[in-house]
Each structure stands twice: as structure tokens, then as C-alpha cells.
Coordinates of C-alpha atoms and ligand atoms in Angstrom, one line a residue:
M25 CA 18.3 -12.4 -74.2
V26 CA 14.8 -12.3 -72.9
D27 CA 12.2 -10.8 -75.1
S28 CA 9.7 -8.8 -73.1
I29 CA 7.0 -8.6 -75.8
E30 CA 7.0 -12.0 -77.7
L31 CA 5.6 -14.9 -75.7
D32 CA 7.7 -17.9 -76.5
P33 CA 5.4 -20.9 -76.7
K34 CA 7.7 -23.3 -75.1
I35 CA 7.8 -21.2 -72.0
W36 CA 4.3 -19.7 -71.6
P37 CA 1.0 -21.6 -71.1
D38 CA -0.5 -23.0 -74.3
T39 CA -3.3 -20.6 -74.5
A40 CA -1.4 -17.5 -73.6
D41 CA -1.5 -14.7 -76.1
R42 CA -1.7 -10.9 -76.4
N43 CA -4.8 -9.0 -77.2
S44 CA -5.0 -5.7 -79.2
R45 CA -4.3 -3.6 -76.1
G46 CA -1.1 -5.7 -75.5
E47 CA -2.5 -7.3 -72.4
I48 CA -1.5 -11.0 -71.8
T49 CA -4.5 -13.3 -72.1
I50 CA -4.8 -16.9 -70.9
G51 CA -7.8 -19.1 -71.8
G52 CA -9.3 -16.0 -73.4
L53 CA -9.2 -13.8 -70.4
S54 CA -6.8 -10.8 -69.9
V55 CA -4.6 -10.9 -66.8
T56 CA -5.9 -7.3 -66.1
S57 CA -9.4 -8.5 -65.8
L58 CA -8.3 -11.4 -63.7
V59 CA -6.4 -9.2 -61.3
E60 CA -9.3 -6.9 -61.1
E61 CA -11.6 -9.7 -60.1
Y62 CA -9.1 -11.7 -57.7
G63 CA -6.5 -9.2 -56.8
S64 CA -2.7 -9.3 -57.1
P65 CA -0.5 -11.2 -56.8
L66 CA -2.2 -13.9 -58.6
F67 CA -1.4 -17.5 -59.8
I68 CA -3.3 -18.2 -63.1
F69 CA -3.4 -21.8 -64.3
D70 CA -4.2 -22.8 -67.9
E71 CA -6.6 -25.8 -67.6
A72 CA -6.1 -26.8 -71.2
H73 CA -2.3 -26.9 -70.7
I74 CA -2.5 -29.2 -67.8
R75 CA -5.0 -31.6 -69.5
E76 CA -2.9 -31.5 -72.8
R77 CA 0.3 -32.5 -70.8
A78 CA -1.5 -35.3 -69.1
R79 CA -2.7 -36.6 -72.4
Q80 CA 0.8 -36.3 -73.9
Y81 CA 2.3 -38.4 -71.0
L82 CA -0.4 -41.0 -71.2
S83 CA -0.1 -41.4 -75.0
A84 CA 3.7 -41.4 -75.1
Y85 CA 4.3 -43.8 -72.1
N86 CA 1.4 -46.0 -71.9
T87 CA 1.8 -48.1 -75.0
A88 CA 0.8 -51.7 -76.0
D89 CA 4.4 -52.7 -75.7
V90 CA 5.2 -51.2 -72.3
P91 CA 2.0 -50.6 -70.2
T92 CA 2.8 -47.6 -68.0
D93 CA 1.0 -45.9 -65.1
I94 CA 1.4 -42.2 -64.9
Y95 CA 1.4 -40.7 -61.4
Y96 CA 1.1 -37.0 -61.1
A97 CA 3.5 -35.9 -58.4
G98 CA 1.1 -33.9 -56.3
K99 CA 3.8 -32.0 -54.4
A100 CA 4.4 -29.9 -57.6
F101 CA 1.0 -28.2 -57.0
L102 CA -2.1 -29.9 -55.5
S103 CA -5.7 -28.8 -55.2
T104 CA -8.8 -31.0 -55.4
T105 CA -9.7 -29.4 -58.8
V106 CA -6.4 -30.2 -60.4
A107 CA -6.4 -33.7 -59.0
K108 CA -9.9 -34.2 -60.5
W109 CA -8.8 -33.0 -63.8
L110 CA -5.8 -35.4 -63.8
V111 CA -7.8 -38.3 -62.7
E112 CA -10.4 -37.5 -65.6
E113 CA -7.4 -37.6 -68.0
G114 CA -6.4 -41.1 -66.7
L115 CA -3.5 -40.2 -64.4
R116 CA -2.9 -41.5 -60.9
I117 CA -1.7 -39.4 -57.9
D118 CA 1.5 -39.6 -56.0
V119 CA 1.7 -38.0 -52.5
C120 CA 4.4 -37.8 -49.9
T121 CA 2.5 -36.6 -46.7
G122 CA -0.7 -37.1 -44.9
G123 CA -1.7 -33.6 -46.0
E124 CA -1.3 -34.4 -49.7
L125 CA -3.1 -37.7 -49.2
E126 CA -6.0 -35.9 -47.6
V127 CA -6.3 -33.5 -50.5
A128 CA -6.2 -36.4 -53.0
L129 CA -8.8 -38.4 -51.0
R130 CA -11.2 -35.3 -50.7
A131 CA -10.8 -34.8 -54.4
G132 CA -12.4 -38.2 -54.7
V133 CA -9.2 -39.9 -56.1
K134 CA -9.6 -43.7 -55.7
P135 CA -7.2 -44.8 -52.9
E136 CA -6.0 -47.8 -55.0
S137 CA -4.7 -45.3 -57.6
I138 CA -2.6 -43.3 -55.0
L139 CA 1.1 -43.9 -54.3
F140 CA 2.5 -42.7 -51.1
H141 CA 6.3 -42.1 -50.8
G142 CA 8.6 -40.1 -48.6
N143 CA 11.6 -40.9 -46.3
N144 CA 9.9 -40.2 -42.9
K145 CA 6.3 -41.0 -43.1
S146 CA 4.8 -40.8 -39.6
V147 CA 2.9 -43.7 -37.9
P148 CA -0.5 -41.8 -38.2
E149 CA 0.2 -41.1 -41.9
L150 CA 1.0 -44.8 -42.5
E151 CA -2.0 -46.0 -40.5
K152 CA -4.3 -43.6 -42.5
A153 CA -2.8 -44.8 -45.8
V154 CA -3.2 -48.4 -44.9
E155 CA -6.8 -47.8 -43.5
V156 CA -8.0 -46.1 -46.6
G157 CA -6.5 -48.6 -49.0
V158 CA -3.7 -46.7 -50.6
G159 CA -2.6 -48.7 -53.6
R160 CA 1.1 -48.4 -53.1
I161 CA 3.3 -47.4 -50.3
V162 CA 6.9 -46.8 -51.2
V163 CA 9.2 -47.9 -48.2
D164 CA 12.3 -45.9 -47.7
S165 CA 14.2 -47.5 -44.7
L166 CA 14.3 -50.7 -42.6
V167 CA 12.7 -49.0 -39.7
E168 CA 9.7 -48.0 -41.9
I169 CA 9.4 -51.6 -43.3
S170 CA 8.9 -52.9 -39.7
R171 CA 6.6 -50.0 -38.8
L172 CA 4.4 -50.6 -41.8
S173 CA 4.4 -54.3 -41.5
Q174 CA 3.1 -54.0 -37.9
I175 CA 0.4 -51.5 -39.0
A176 CA -0.8 -53.6 -41.8
A177 CA -0.8 -56.7 -39.5
V178 CA -2.9 -55.0 -36.8
K179 CA -5.3 -53.9 -39.3
G180 CA -5.4 -57.4 -41.0
V181 CA -4.5 -56.2 -44.4
T182 CA -1.8 -57.1 -46.9
Q183 CA -0.2 -53.8 -48.0
Q184 CA 1.3 -53.5 -51.4
V185 CA 4.7 -51.9 -51.4
L186 CA 7.5 -50.8 -53.6
V187 CA 11.2 -50.4 -52.3
R188 CA 12.7 -47.0 -52.9
V189 CA 16.4 -47.6 -54.2
T190 CA 19.1 -45.3 -54.9
L191 CA 20.9 -46.1 -58.2
G192 CA 24.0 -44.0 -57.9
V193 CA 22.9 -42.0 -60.9
E194 CA 23.9 -38.3 -61.1
A195 CA 21.2 -36.5 -63.0
H196 CA 22.6 -33.4 -64.6
T197 CA 20.7 -30.8 -62.5
H198 CA 21.0 -28.6 -59.6
E199 CA 22.4 -30.3 -56.4
A200 CA 19.4 -29.6 -54.2
I201 CA 17.1 -31.4 -56.6
S202 CA 19.3 -34.3 -57.6
T203 CA 18.2 -37.3 -55.6
A204 CA 19.8 -40.6 -56.8
H205 CA 23.4 -40.3 -55.8
E206 CA 24.4 -42.2 -52.6
D207 CA 25.1 -39.5 -50.0
Q208 CA 21.6 -38.4 -49.3
K209 CA 18.4 -39.1 -47.3
F210 CA 16.2 -40.9 -49.9
G211 CA 16.1 -44.5 -50.6
L212 CA 18.2 -47.6 -50.0
S213 CA 21.4 -48.0 -52.0
I214 CA 22.0 -50.9 -54.3
A215 CA 25.8 -50.5 -54.0
S216 CA 25.9 -50.8 -50.3
G217 CA 23.5 -53.8 -50.2
A218 CA 20.9 -51.9 -48.2
A219 CA 18.4 -52.2 -51.1
L220 CA 18.8 -56.1 -51.0
D221 CA 18.5 -56.1 -47.2
A222 CA 15.3 -54.1 -47.4
I223 CA 13.8 -56.3 -50.1
E224 CA 14.6 -59.4 -48.0
L225 CA 12.9 -57.8 -45.1
V226 CA 9.7 -56.9 -47.0
L227 CA 9.7 -60.5 -48.3
S228 CA 9.7 -61.9 -44.9
Q229 CA 6.7 -59.8 -43.7
P230 CA 3.4 -61.6 -44.3
S231 CA 1.5 -58.3 -44.1
L232 CA 3.5 -56.8 -46.9
S233 CA 3.3 -57.7 -50.5
L234 CA 6.3 -56.6 -52.7
L235 CA 5.0 -55.3 -56.0
G236 CA 8.3 -53.7 -57.3
L237 CA 11.0 -51.1 -57.1
H238 CA 11.0 -47.4 -57.1
S239 CA 13.6 -44.8 -57.9
H240 CA 13.6 -41.0 -58.6
I241 CA 16.9 -39.6 -59.9
G242 CA 16.3 -35.9 -59.7
S243 CA 14.3 -33.0 -61.1
Q244 CA 14.4 -30.6 -64.1
I245 CA 16.2 -33.3 -66.1
F246 CA 16.5 -32.4 -69.9
D247 CA 17.9 -35.6 -71.5
A248 CA 17.3 -39.4 -71.3
S249 CA 20.8 -40.4 -70.2
G250 CA 20.1 -40.4 -66.4
F251 CA 17.0 -42.4 -67.0
E252 CA 18.7 -44.9 -69.2
I253 CA 21.3 -45.6 -66.6
A254 CA 18.5 -45.8 -64.0
A255 CA 16.4 -48.1 -66.1
H256 CA 19.5 -50.3 -66.7
R257 CA 20.3 -50.6 -62.9
I258 CA 16.8 -51.1 -61.8
V259 CA 16.2 -54.0 -64.2
E260 CA 19.6 -55.4 -63.1
L261 CA 18.4 -55.3 -59.4
A262 CA 15.0 -56.9 -60.3
D263 CA 17.1 -59.8 -61.9
T264 CA 19.3 -60.1 -58.9
V265 CA 16.2 -60.2 -56.6
R266 CA 14.7 -63.0 -58.7
K267 CA 17.9 -65.0 -58.6
K268 CA 18.6 -64.4 -54.8
F269 CA 15.0 -64.7 -53.4
D270 CA 13.2 -66.6 -56.2
F271 CA 10.8 -63.6 -56.3
T272 CA 9.9 -61.8 -59.4
V273 CA 8.8 -58.1 -59.1
T274 CA 6.1 -56.9 -61.5
E275 CA 6.4 -53.1 -61.4
L276 CA 9.3 -50.7 -61.9
N277 CA 8.7 -47.1 -61.1
V278 CA 11.4 -44.7 -62.4
G279 CA 10.0 -41.6 -60.8
G280 CA 9.7 -38.1 -62.1
G281 CA 12.0 -35.2 -62.9
M282 CA 11.2 -34.5 -66.6
G283 CA 12.2 -30.8 -67.2
I284 CA 10.5 -27.9 -68.8
A285 CA 11.7 -24.7 -70.3
Y286 CA 11.8 -21.6 -68.0
I287 CA 14.0 -19.5 -70.3
P288 CA 14.6 -19.6 -74.1
E289 CA 18.0 -21.4 -73.6
D290 CA 16.3 -24.4 -71.8
D291 CA 15.9 -27.3 -74.2
P292 CA 14.2 -30.3 -72.6
I293 CA 13.8 -33.5 -74.6
Q294 CA 10.3 -34.0 -76.0
V295 CA 8.1 -36.3 -73.9
G296 CA 7.8 -38.8 -76.8
H297 CA 11.5 -39.1 -77.2
M298 CA 12.0 -39.5 -73.4
A299 CA 9.4 -42.1 -73.2
K300 CA 10.8 -44.0 -76.3
A301 CA 14.3 -44.0 -74.7
I302 CA 13.1 -45.3 -71.4
H303 CA 10.9 -47.9 -73.0
E304 CA 13.7 -49.1 -75.1
I305 CA 16.2 -49.6 -72.3
I306 CA 13.6 -51.4 -70.1
S307 CA 12.6 -53.7 -72.9
T308 CA 16.2 -54.4 -74.0
E309 CA 17.5 -55.0 -70.5
C310 CA 14.6 -57.2 -69.6
A311 CA 15.1 -59.1 -72.9
R312 CA 18.9 -59.5 -72.2
V313 CA 18.3 -61.2 -68.8
H314 CA 15.1 -62.9 -69.8
F315 CA 13.1 -60.9 -67.2
P316 CA 9.4 -60.8 -67.8
L317 CA 8.5 -57.2 -68.8
P318 CA 7.1 -55.5 -65.7
K319 CA 4.7 -52.7 -65.6
L320 CA 6.4 -49.4 -65.8
A321 CA 5.5 -46.2 -63.9
V322 CA 6.6 -42.6 -64.0
E323 CA 5.9 -39.7 -61.8
P324 CA 6.0 -36.4 -63.6
G325 CA 5.1 -33.3 -61.5
R326 CA 6.7 -30.2 -62.9
A327 CA 6.3 -31.5 -66.5
I328 CA 2.5 -31.5 -66.1
V329 CA 1.9 -28.2 -64.2
G330 CA 5.1 -26.2 -64.3
G331 CA 4.5 -24.5 -67.6
A332 CA 0.8 -24.2 -67.0
A333 CA 0.7 -21.2 -64.7
I334 CA 1.9 -17.7 -64.5
T335 CA 2.2 -15.4 -61.6
V336 CA 0.9 -11.9 -62.1
Y337 CA 2.3 -9.1 -59.8
E338 CA 1.6 -5.4 -59.6
I339 CA 4.6 -3.2 -59.7
G340 CA 5.0 -0.9 -56.7
T341 CA 8.3 0.9 -57.3
V342 CA 11.0 1.2 -60.0
K343 CA 14.4 2.1 -58.8
P344 CA 17.4 2.6 -61.2
V345 CA 20.6 1.6 -59.3
L346 CA 24.0 2.6 -60.5
V347 CA 25.9 -0.8 -60.4
T348 CA 29.0 0.4 -62.2
D349 CA 29.9 3.4 -64.2
E350 CA 28.5 1.7 -67.2
L351 CA 25.6 -0.2 -65.7
V352 CA 22.3 0.9 -64.3
R353 CA 20.1 -1.9 -63.1
H354 CA 16.3 -1.2 -62.8
Y355 CA 15.0 -2.8 -59.5
I356 CA 11.4 -3.5 -60.1
S357 CA 9.6 -4.1 -56.8
V358 CA 6.5 -6.2 -56.9
D359 CA 3.8 -7.0 -54.4
G360 CA 4.9 -10.6 -53.6
G361 CA 8.3 -12.2 -53.8
M362 CA 10.1 -15.1 -52.0
S363 CA 7.0 -16.0 -50.0
D364 CA 5.2 -17.0 -53.2
N365 CA 8.3 -18.1 -55.2
I366 CA 11.3 -19.3 -53.2
R367 CA 12.9 -21.2 -56.2
T368 CA 15.0 -18.2 -57.3
A369 CA 16.5 -17.9 -53.8
L370 CA 16.7 -21.7 -53.2
Y371 CA 18.0 -23.0 -56.5
D372 CA 19.1 -20.0 -58.5
A373 CA 16.1 -20.7 -60.7
Q374 CA 15.8 -18.5 -63.7
Y375 CA 12.5 -17.3 -65.1
T376 CA 11.0 -15.4 -68.0
V377 CA 9.1 -12.3 -67.2
A378 CA 7.1 -9.8 -69.3
L379 CA 5.0 -6.7 -69.0
A380 CA 1.5 -8.0 -69.0
S381 CA -0.9 -5.1 -68.9
R382 CA -0.1 -2.9 -71.9
Q383 CA 1.9 -2.3 -75.0
T384 CA 5.2 -0.4 -75.0
A385 CA 7.8 0.8 -77.5
A386 CA 10.3 1.5 -74.9
L387 CA 13.8 0.2 -75.0
A388 CA 14.5 -3.0 -72.9
V389 CA 16.9 -2.3 -70.1
T390 CA 18.8 -4.4 -67.6
S391 CA 16.4 -5.2 -64.8
R392 CA 15.8 -7.3 -61.7
V393 CA 12.4 -8.2 -60.4
V394 CA 12.4 -8.2 -56.6
G395 CA 9.8 -8.8 -53.9
K396 CA 8.6 -6.8 -50.9
H397 CA 10.3 -8.9 -48.2
C398 CA 12.9 -7.7 -45.7
E399 CA 15.6 -9.7 -47.3
S400 CA 18.0 -8.7 -50.0
G401 CA 17.9 -12.3 -51.4
D402 CA 14.3 -11.7 -52.1
I403 CA 14.6 -11.9 -55.8
V404 CA 12.0 -13.3 -58.3
V405 CA 13.8 -12.8 -61.5
R406 CA 17.6 -12.0 -61.1
D407 CA 18.6 -10.9 -64.6
T408 CA 16.3 -9.9 -67.3
L409 CA 15.5 -7.1 -69.8
L410 CA 12.3 -5.2 -69.3
P411 CA 11.0 -2.0 -70.9
A412 CA 12.6 1.2 -69.6
D413 CA 9.2 2.8 -69.0
L414 CA 7.8 0.3 -66.4
A415 CA 5.8 2.2 -63.8
P416 CA 3.9 1.6 -60.5
G417 CA 0.6 0.1 -61.4
D418 CA 1.8 -2.0 -64.4
L419 CA 1.4 -5.7 -64.2
L420 CA 4.2 -8.2 -64.7
A421 CA 3.7 -11.8 -65.6
V422 CA 6.4 -14.5 -64.6
A423 CA 6.0 -17.7 -66.7
G424 CA 6.5 -21.2 -65.5
T425 CA 5.3 -20.8 -62.0
G426 CA 2.9 -23.8 -61.9
A427 CA 5.2 -26.1 -60.0
Y428 CA 6.8 -25.6 -56.7
C429 CA 5.8 -22.0 -56.1
R430 CA 2.5 -22.0 -54.3
P431 CA 3.3 -25.4 -52.6
M432 CA 6.5 -23.9 -51.3
S433 CA 5.1 -20.6 -50.2
S434 CA 5.3 -19.2 -46.8
N435 CA 3.7 -16.3 -44.8
Y436 CA 7.1 -14.6 -44.3
N437 CA 6.6 -11.0 -43.1
F438 CA 2.9 -11.9 -42.6
L439 CA 2.1 -11.8 -46.2
P440 CA -1.1 -13.7 -47.1
R441 CA -0.6 -16.3 -49.8
P442 CA -2.0 -15.2 -53.2
A443 CA -5.1 -16.8 -54.8
V444 CA -4.8 -19.4 -57.4
V445 CA -7.2 -19.3 -60.3
S446 CA -7.6 -21.4 -63.4
V447 CA -8.9 -20.3 -66.8
K448 CA -10.5 -22.1 -69.7
D449 CA -12.5 -20.9 -72.7
G450 CA -13.2 -17.4 -71.3
K451 CA -14.2 -18.6 -67.8
S452 CA -12.2 -18.5 -64.5
Q453 CA -12.5 -20.4 -61.2
V454 CA -10.7 -20.3 -57.9
L455 CA -8.5 -23.2 -57.1
L456 CA -7.2 -21.8 -53.8
R457 CA -8.7 -18.6 -52.4
R458 CA -6.4 -15.7 -51.3
E459 CA -5.5 -15.8 -47.6
T460 CA -6.9 -13.0 -45.5
M461 CA -5.3 -11.2 -42.6
D462 CA -7.8 -13.1 -40.4
D463 CA -6.2 -16.4 -41.7
L464 CA -2.9 -15.3 -40.6
L465 CA -3.9 -14.0 -37.2
A466 CA -6.1 -17.1 -36.5
L467 CA -3.1 -19.1 -35.1
D468 CA -2.0 -16.6 -32.4
P469 CA -4.1 -17.1 -29.2
G470 CA -2.9 -13.7 -28.0
I471 CA -4.5 -11.8 -30.8
K472 CA -7.4 -9.5 -29.5
Ligands
PLP525 C1 9.5 -34.7 -56.5 C2 9.1 -36.2 -57.0 C3 8.6 -36.4 -58.2 C4 8.2 -35.2 -59.2 O1 9.4 -34.5 -59.6 P1 9.2 -33.5 -60.9 O2 10.6 -33.1 -61.0 O3 8.3 -32.6 -60.4 O4 8.8 -34.3 -62.0 C5 8.2 -37.6 -58.6 N1 8.6 -38.7 -57.7 C6 9.2 -38.5 -56.5 C7 9.5 -39.7 -55.7 C8 9.5 -37.3 -56.1 O5 10.1 -37.0 -54.9

């Protein structure tokens, strides 16, 4: 059951609290004052939370025994400010399009600390990456290996690459975000021999330098078992490559996917435990086949920013709907919806939501938080308990919206995208400004 008053620390941003008026505060600022200043809906990021997660990942993974690079998966949420924070903390950045690459570069991220992956990078994207000196390009198909090799040759550079492999691991997570089983678009399968073919092709290209292997088994993963199997198989492959081609890879990237708690029932493994489990498997497997311990890399996205933000919405209407003779469901309509958070519609994602602008002693009743789009699937929080006295003008806060919400947003129904702000020690700043009607109309040459 979702408690609408208490803020569960494993779900809400680190600095989230309630003040004496019952308003939710983050970084010492009340959501009410932030909405007054920046409008609603509003994404609010807790800078301290993001920095703390970055430090936790570094200290857990990058140990003397197993040196590990931490790449922040920029697709989870990217702005120049966030990229700068993470680089300051010692993280690298992973991008999967020319657009994400551009943001990272404009943030001043050193190209050699950027990793570029993706299953269909365009020629201009690859050219740009090679030109600016991106440290690692993860190749994802034979066609791309030839393409990249030619681009690097023309530019007279040797490009460092990793080969993305599919390990046949089923991470226990939602189908749409599970990426390492065989029947899918990412990577080159070990089982079918495609991975070895790709590695052979890379090794035959003078303009490419094979650094290592890359895998990513899924997202919102709560335990270490999937990573353990992945680590086992990837070391096995590295050993096969050494025997077959007399070539020793020096880097193994096991991707991202570390989960976070969205609801009280979610119980993700602690970062330290996950790191230890992955380190142990890599070390043991390498020792078993006498493989020199490679550098390890991981790519957390959600785990760094997911829990760091909330979305604040203003309630516009409250409608009690008679569902059965016994059940009345309160439909709470807010001023955003599937355009700023598609995850509920896309993955049946669950969220924790709370009244954010005042106290109440009202009973909690069965409620559904819905958006303002012309779509009955426009649901933000499907099943929750919220105070029975919610009214137009009240603010609701949805927790855990730092990852894959703003980046997956749309302008459906010509709704401008919300502003994104960050808070720290009583101060706020804009990460992304709110879109205006002019922004939306600017693309239509017929607009007068
Ligand atoms: C999406 C993705 C990530 C990040 O996933 P999270 O679940 O946000 O940690 C990391 N690596 C690759 C290759 C990805 O595609």
C-alpha cells in the first residue's frame, strides 16, 4: 500500500522532506515555491542525490583489485549541467546518438572519455565521433565495422572499438527493456558465431583497434544473477578470442541496468553488493582460464539519476468513478501525462505519488493519476491510494522520474515539454527550460 504522507527514503530523492506546512521540499526548497517560480508540470532534480550516486558507484566498483570505469548512460537523462556534475565526480559518459554526443561535447566532456554505442549509428554520426576523437565506439554489426573502418581509414586515425555481444542472458525484467537474449536487434550473438565473425573482421582492419567486449543485459535489474552469468560468458569469449586469434582484449564492459525502487515493494540489491558479485565472477573466471584481468566498465543510467527527480503536477479535476458496486476510483487529472512520462503506458511502470502542497488528515482512497491527453491509456500512476480531499490546485509529486521520462517526452497534443530544474542547498537552477508555444509552432512553415 502506498502511503501518501510518509516519504520512503529508498524511493524519494535523498534531500526530500516535508516542512511544517506539509509541503514536500527538496534541497531545502518547497515544491510550492518552485512551481510558483518555474510553473507546472515541473521536473525537480536533487543535485546532491545524483552526485552521491556517482560517488557510490565509483567507490564500489573502481577498486584496486578490479579497476573499473563508470560510464553514465546519458540516455537516462542528459543536459550539459548534469554531464558536468558527473564528470566532476569522475564518471565518463556513454551516448548512443549524434545528439547525445553533441550535448556531451558541448558540456565539455573530454572525447576520449566518451563511449558511443547503438545498433544503427549513421555515417555522419560515426564521422563526427571519429573526427572529435571519441574514446570508444561499440560496433554492433558487420556492416558497421566496415563502415567505421573506412571512415577511420579516410581520416587517417586508428579508432578504438568494443564489440557488442549478446550473451543469451535473460535478465528478470520487463520484455521491452531486456536486451541480451538472442532474438533482438542489439549486438552479435556468441551462440551463433556472429560475435567471433565480428571480432575477426575488426582484427583484420588496420584502422580499427579492438579494445574489448561490450554487453548490456537489460534494465531495472534487481539482483546479481544475470550479471554473474554475463560476466562468466564474456570472460569465456575473451578466452576463446585469445586462443583463436592470438589476441588478448583488455576491457570488458558489462553495461548498465542496475535497478532502483519505484514502489515500496521494489528491493534492488545495494550497489556495493552488486559490484562485489560482478568483481568476484570476473576475477574468478579470469583466474580459472589464466586470463590477465582486464579493465572492467559498467554503464549505470537509471541508478544514477532515476531516483534523483520528482515530477510535480497541478491537479485540474477530480472525478469519482463508480467501477463496481463496491469500488469508487478517484480519477485525478493533472496538467501533464503521457507526454512527460510514457513509462506507465509503455512498460506498465509503477510509481509512488504523494500530495505535495499541504497536509491532510483525510482518508486515503483508491485513486488513479491521469494526464490531460486524448488517450484513455494516458495514465501516470495506475493504482494508488491518495487523500480523499484532493482538489483542483493541489500539487502532486511523482517520485522516481529522473530517468527515461523527460528524454522520452513528446509534444503529443501540442503540449510544451515541462521545465527541468535542479536544487541544492536552498538554490535552484534551470537544467532545461520549459518549451513555449512558439517553440512548438516554429516547425510549421504554414504558421502565420
Ligand atoms: C540503456 C543502456 C544503459 C543504461 O541502462 P540503465 O538501465 O539506465 O542503467 C547502459 N548501457 C547500454 C548499452 C544501454 O543501452
